[in-house]
Amino acid sequence: MAKDPAPQELAPVGKLFIDTAAELRAALTKAFSKKGSVLFRWDGVEDLDVPLVQLLYAARTEASRTGKEFHFTGIVTDRVANRLYQAGFVSVIPLSGEELESNLVGF
């Protein structure tokens, strides 16, 4: 029986703002080019802005288009959770990546 490949895990650290979008896009592109699912770990994300949220939506679209799995994991910091809630991306404040994934509008 063939073993499933280990997931590609992205664990960015710090503030994810527009000036880091190209770097994150390159990391996502690389992860999607490999076998296995892609996990985005939220533990180290201190803050983010709308362009980075848009990039994650685009990553989800690419995953669906190519038949890859793309999931969130880890702990979502209060700052990130509140920013997503205040911006209208979620209707409840998520505590984990899994909660964020299941509550992110249109994700």
Coordinates of N, CA and C in Angstrom, one line a residue:
M1 N 0.8 -1.2 0.0 CA 0.0 0.0 0.0 C 0.9 1.2 0.0
A2 N 0.6 2.2 -0.9 CA 1.4 3.4 -1.0 C 1.1 4.3 0.1
K3 N 2.1 4.9 0.7 CA 1.9 5.8 1.8 C 1.7 7.2 1.2
D4 N 0.7 8.0 1.8 CA 0.5 9.3 1.3 C 1.7 10.2 1.7
P5 N 2.1 11.1 0.7 CA 3.2 12.0 1.0 C 2.9 12.9 2.2
A6 N 4.0 13.3 2.9 CA 3.8 14.2 4.0 C 3.3 15.5 3.5
P7 N 2.5 16.2 4.3 CA 2.0 17.5 3.8 C 3.1 18.5 3.8
Q8 N 3.0 19.5 2.9 CA 3.9 20.6 2.8 C 3.4 21.6 3.8
E9 N 4.2 22.0 4.8 CA 3.7 22.9 5.8 C 4.4 24.3 5.7
L10 N 3.6 25.3 5.6 CA 4.0 26.7 5.6 C 3.8 27.3 7.0
A11 N 4.8 27.8 7.6 CA 4.7 28.4 9.0 C 5.3 29.8 9.0
P12 N 4.6 30.7 8.4 CA 5.2 32.1 8.4 C 5.2 32.7 9.8
V13 N 6.1 33.6 10.0 CA 6.3 34.2 11.3 C 6.3 35.7 11.1
G14 N 5.6 36.4 12.0 CA 5.6 37.8 12.0 C 4.4 38.4 11.4
K15 N 4.6 39.6 10.8 CA 3.4 40.4 10.2 C 3.4 40.1 8.7
L16 N 2.2 39.6 8.3 CA 2.0 39.3 6.9 C 1.3 40.5 6.2
F17 N 2.1 41.4 5.7 CA 1.5 42.6 5.0 C 1.9 42.5 3.5
I18 N 1.4 43.4 2.8 CA 1.6 43.4 1.3 C 3.1 43.3 0.9
D19 N 3.9 43.9 1.8 CA 5.4 43.8 1.4 C 5.9 42.4 1.6
T20 N 5.2 41.5 2.2 CA 5.6 40.1 2.3 C 4.9 39.1 1.4
A21 N 3.9 39.7 0.6 CA 3.1 38.9 -0.3 C 3.8 38.1 -1.3
A22 N 4.8 38.7 -1.9 CA 5.6 38.0 -3.0 C 6.3 36.8 -2.4
E23 N 6.9 37.0 -1.2 CA 7.6 35.9 -0.6 C 6.6 34.7 -0.2
L24 N 5.5 35.1 0.3 CA 4.5 34.0 0.7 C 3.9 33.4 -0.6
R25 N 3.7 34.1 -1.6 CA 3.2 33.6 -2.9 C 4.2 32.6 -3.4
A26 N 5.5 32.9 -3.4 CA 6.5 32.0 -3.8 C 6.6 30.7 -3.0
A27 N 6.4 30.8 -1.7 CA 6.4 29.6 -0.8 C 5.1 28.8 -1.1
L28 N 4.0 29.4 -1.3 CA 2.8 28.7 -1.7 C 2.9 28.0 -3.0
T29 N 3.5 28.6 -4.0 CA 3.7 28.1 -5.3 C 4.6 26.8 -5.2
K30 N 5.7 27.0 -4.5 CA 6.6 25.8 -4.3 C 5.9 24.7 -3.6
A31 N 5.1 25.0 -2.5 CA 4.4 23.9 -1.8 C 3.4 23.2 -2.7
F32 N 2.7 24.0 -3.5 CA 1.7 23.3 -4.4 C 2.3 22.5 -5.5
S33 N 3.6 22.8 -5.8 CA 4.3 22.1 -6.9 C 4.7 20.7 -6.5
K34 N 4.7 20.4 -5.1 CA 5.1 19.1 -4.6 C 3.9 18.2 -4.3
K35 N 4.2 17.0 -4.1 CA 3.1 16.0 -3.8 C 2.6 16.3 -2.4
G36 N 1.4 15.9 -2.2 CA 0.8 16.0 -0.8 C 0.0 17.3 -0.6
S37 N -0.7 17.3 0.5 CA -1.5 18.5 0.8 C -0.6 19.6 1.3
V38 N -1.2 20.8 1.4 CA -0.5 22.0 1.9 C -1.2 22.4 3.2
L39 N -0.4 22.6 4.2 CA -0.9 23.2 5.5 C -0.3 24.5 5.7
F40 N -1.2 25.5 6.1 CA -0.8 26.8 6.5 C -0.9 26.9 8.0
R41 N 0.2 27.1 8.7 CA 0.2 27.1 10.1 C 0.2 28.6 10.6
W42 N -0.8 28.9 11.5 CA -1.1 30.3 11.9 C -0.3 30.7 13.2
D43 N 0.3 29.8 13.9 CA 0.9 30.0 15.2 C 1.8 31.3 15.2
G44 N 2.6 31.4 14.2 CA 3.6 32.5 14.2 C 3.1 33.8 13.5
V45 N 1.9 33.8 13.0 CA 1.4 35.0 12.3 C 0.9 36.0 13.4
E46 N 1.6 37.2 13.4 CA 1.3 38.2 14.4 C 0.2 39.2 14.0
D47 N 0.1 39.4 12.7 CA -0.8 40.4 12.1 C -0.9 40.1 10.6
L48 N -1.9 40.6 9.9 CA -2.0 40.5 8.5 C -2.9 41.6 7.9
D49 N -2.8 41.8 6.6 CA -3.7 42.8 6.0 C -4.5 42.1 4.9
V50 N -5.4 42.9 4.3 CA -6.3 42.3 3.3 C -5.6 41.6 2.1
P51 N -4.5 42.2 1.5 CA -3.9 41.5 0.4 C -3.4 40.1 0.7
L52 N -3.0 39.9 2.0 CA -2.6 38.5 2.3 C -3.8 37.6 2.5
V53 N -4.9 38.1 2.9 CA -6.1 37.3 2.9 C -6.5 36.9 1.5
Q54 N -6.4 37.9 0.6 CA -6.7 37.6 -0.8 C -5.8 36.6 -1.4
L55 N -4.5 36.6 -1.0 CA -3.6 35.6 -1.4 C -4.0 34.2 -1.0
L56 N -4.5 34.1 0.3 CA -4.9 32.8 0.8 C -6.2 32.3 0.1
Y57 N -7.0 33.2 -0.3 CA -8.2 32.9 -1.1 C -7.7 32.3 -2.5
A58 N -6.8 33.0 -3.1 CA -6.2 32.6 -4.4 C -5.6 31.2 -4.2
A59 N -4.9 31.0 -3.1 CA -4.3 29.7 -2.9 C -5.4 28.6 -2.8
R60 N -6.5 28.9 -2.2 CA -7.6 27.9 -2.1 C -8.1 27.6 -3.4
T61 N -8.3 28.7 -4.3 CA -8.8 28.5 -5.6 C -7.8 27.6 -6.4
E62 N -6.5 27.9 -6.3 CA -5.5 27.0 -7.0 C -5.6 25.6 -6.5
A63 N -5.7 25.4 -5.2 CA -5.8 24.0 -4.7 C -7.0 23.3 -5.3
S64 N -8.2 24.0 -5.3 CA -9.4 23.3 -5.9 C -9.2 23.0 -7.4
R65 N -8.5 24.0 -8.1 CA -8.3 23.8 -9.5 C -7.4 22.6 -9.8
T66 N -6.4 22.4 -9.0 CA -5.4 21.3 -9.2 C -5.7 20.0 -8.4
G67 N -6.8 20.0 -7.7 CA -7.1 18.8 -6.9 C -6.2 18.6 -5.7
K68 N -5.6 19.7 -5.2 CA -4.8 19.6 -4.0 C -5.6 19.9 -2.8
E69 N -5.2 19.5 -1.6 CA -5.8 19.9 -0.4 C -5.0 21.0 0.2
F70 N -5.7 22.0 0.7 CA -5.1 23.2 1.3 C -5.9 23.5 2.6
H71 N -5.2 23.4 3.8 CA -5.8 23.5 5.0 C -5.1 24.5 6.0
F72 N -5.8 25.0 6.9 CA -5.2 25.8 8.0 C -5.1 25.0 9.2
T73 N -4.0 25.3 10.0 CA -3.8 24.6 11.3 C -3.1 25.6 12.3
G74 N -3.0 25.2 13.5 CA -2.3 26.0 14.5 C -3.3 27.0 15.2
I75 N -2.7 27.8 16.1 CA -3.4 28.8 16.9 C -3.5 30.1 16.2
V76 N -4.6 30.7 16.1 CA -4.8 32.0 15.5 C -4.7 33.0 16.6
T77 N -3.7 34.0 16.5 CA -3.5 35.0 17.6 C -4.8 35.9 17.7
D78 N -4.9 36.5 18.8 CA -6.1 37.3 19.1 C -6.1 38.5 18.1
R79 N -4.9 39.1 17.8 CA -4.9 40.2 16.9 C -5.4 39.8 15.5
V80 N -4.9 38.7 15.0 CA -5.3 38.2 13.6 C -6.8 37.9 13.6
A81 N -7.2 37.1 14.6 CA -8.7 36.7 14.7 C -9.6 38.0 14.8
N82 N -9.2 39.0 15.6 CA -10.0 40.2 15.7 C -10.0 41.0 14.4
R83 N -8.8 41.0 13.7 CA -8.7 41.8 12.5 C -9.6 41.1 11.4
L84 N -9.6 39.8 11.3 CA -10.5 39.1 10.3 C -11.9 39.3 10.7
Y85 N -12.3 39.3 11.9 CA -13.7 39.5 12.4 C -14.1 40.9 12.0
Q86 N -13.3 41.9 12.4 CA -13.7 43.3 12.1 C -13.8 43.6 10.7
A87 N -13.0 42.9 9.8 CA -13.0 43.1 8.4 C -14.1 42.4 7.7
G88 N -14.9 41.5 8.5 CA -16.0 40.8 7.9 C -15.7 39.5 7.2
F89 N -14.4 39.0 7.4 CA -14.1 37.7 6.8 C -14.6 36.5 7.5
V90 N -14.9 36.7 8.8 CA -15.5 35.7 9.7 C -16.6 36.3 10.5
S91 N -17.6 35.4 10.9 CA -18.7 35.9 11.7 C -18.5 35.5 13.2
V92 N -17.5 34.7 13.4 CA -17.2 34.3 14.8 C -15.6 34.5 14.9
I93 N -15.1 34.8 16.1 CA -13.7 34.9 16.2 C -13.1 33.5 16.3
P94 N -12.2 33.2 15.4 CA -11.6 31.8 15.4 C -10.4 31.7 16.4
L95 N -10.3 30.6 17.0 CA -9.2 30.3 17.9 C -8.2 29.5 17.3
S96 N -8.5 28.7 16.3 CA -7.6 27.8 15.6 C -7.6 28.0 14.1
G97 N -6.6 27.5 13.4 CA -6.6 27.5 12.0 C -7.8 26.7 11.4
E98 N -8.1 25.6 12.1 CA -9.3 24.8 11.6 C -10.6 25.5 11.8
E99 N -10.8 26.3 12.9 CA -12.0 27.1 13.0 C -12.0 28.2 12.0
L100 N -10.8 28.8 11.7 CA -10.8 29.9 10.7 C -11.2 29.3 9.4
E101 N -10.6 28.2 9.0 CA -10.9 27.6 7.7 C -12.4 27.3 7.5
S102 N -13.0 26.8 8.6 CA -14.5 26.5 8.5 C -15.4 27.7 8.6
N103 N -14.9 28.8 9.0 CA -15.7 30.0 9.2 C -15.4 31.1 8.2
L104 N -14.3 31.0 7.5 CA -13.9 32.1 6.6 C -14.9 32.1 5.4
V105 N -15.5 33.3 5.3 CA -16.6 33.5 4.3 C -16.1 33.1 2.9
G106 N -16.8 32.2 2.2 CA -16.5 31.8 0.8 C -15.2 31.0 0.6
F107 N -14.6 30.5 1.7 CA -13.4 29.8 1.6 C -13.6 28.3 1.2

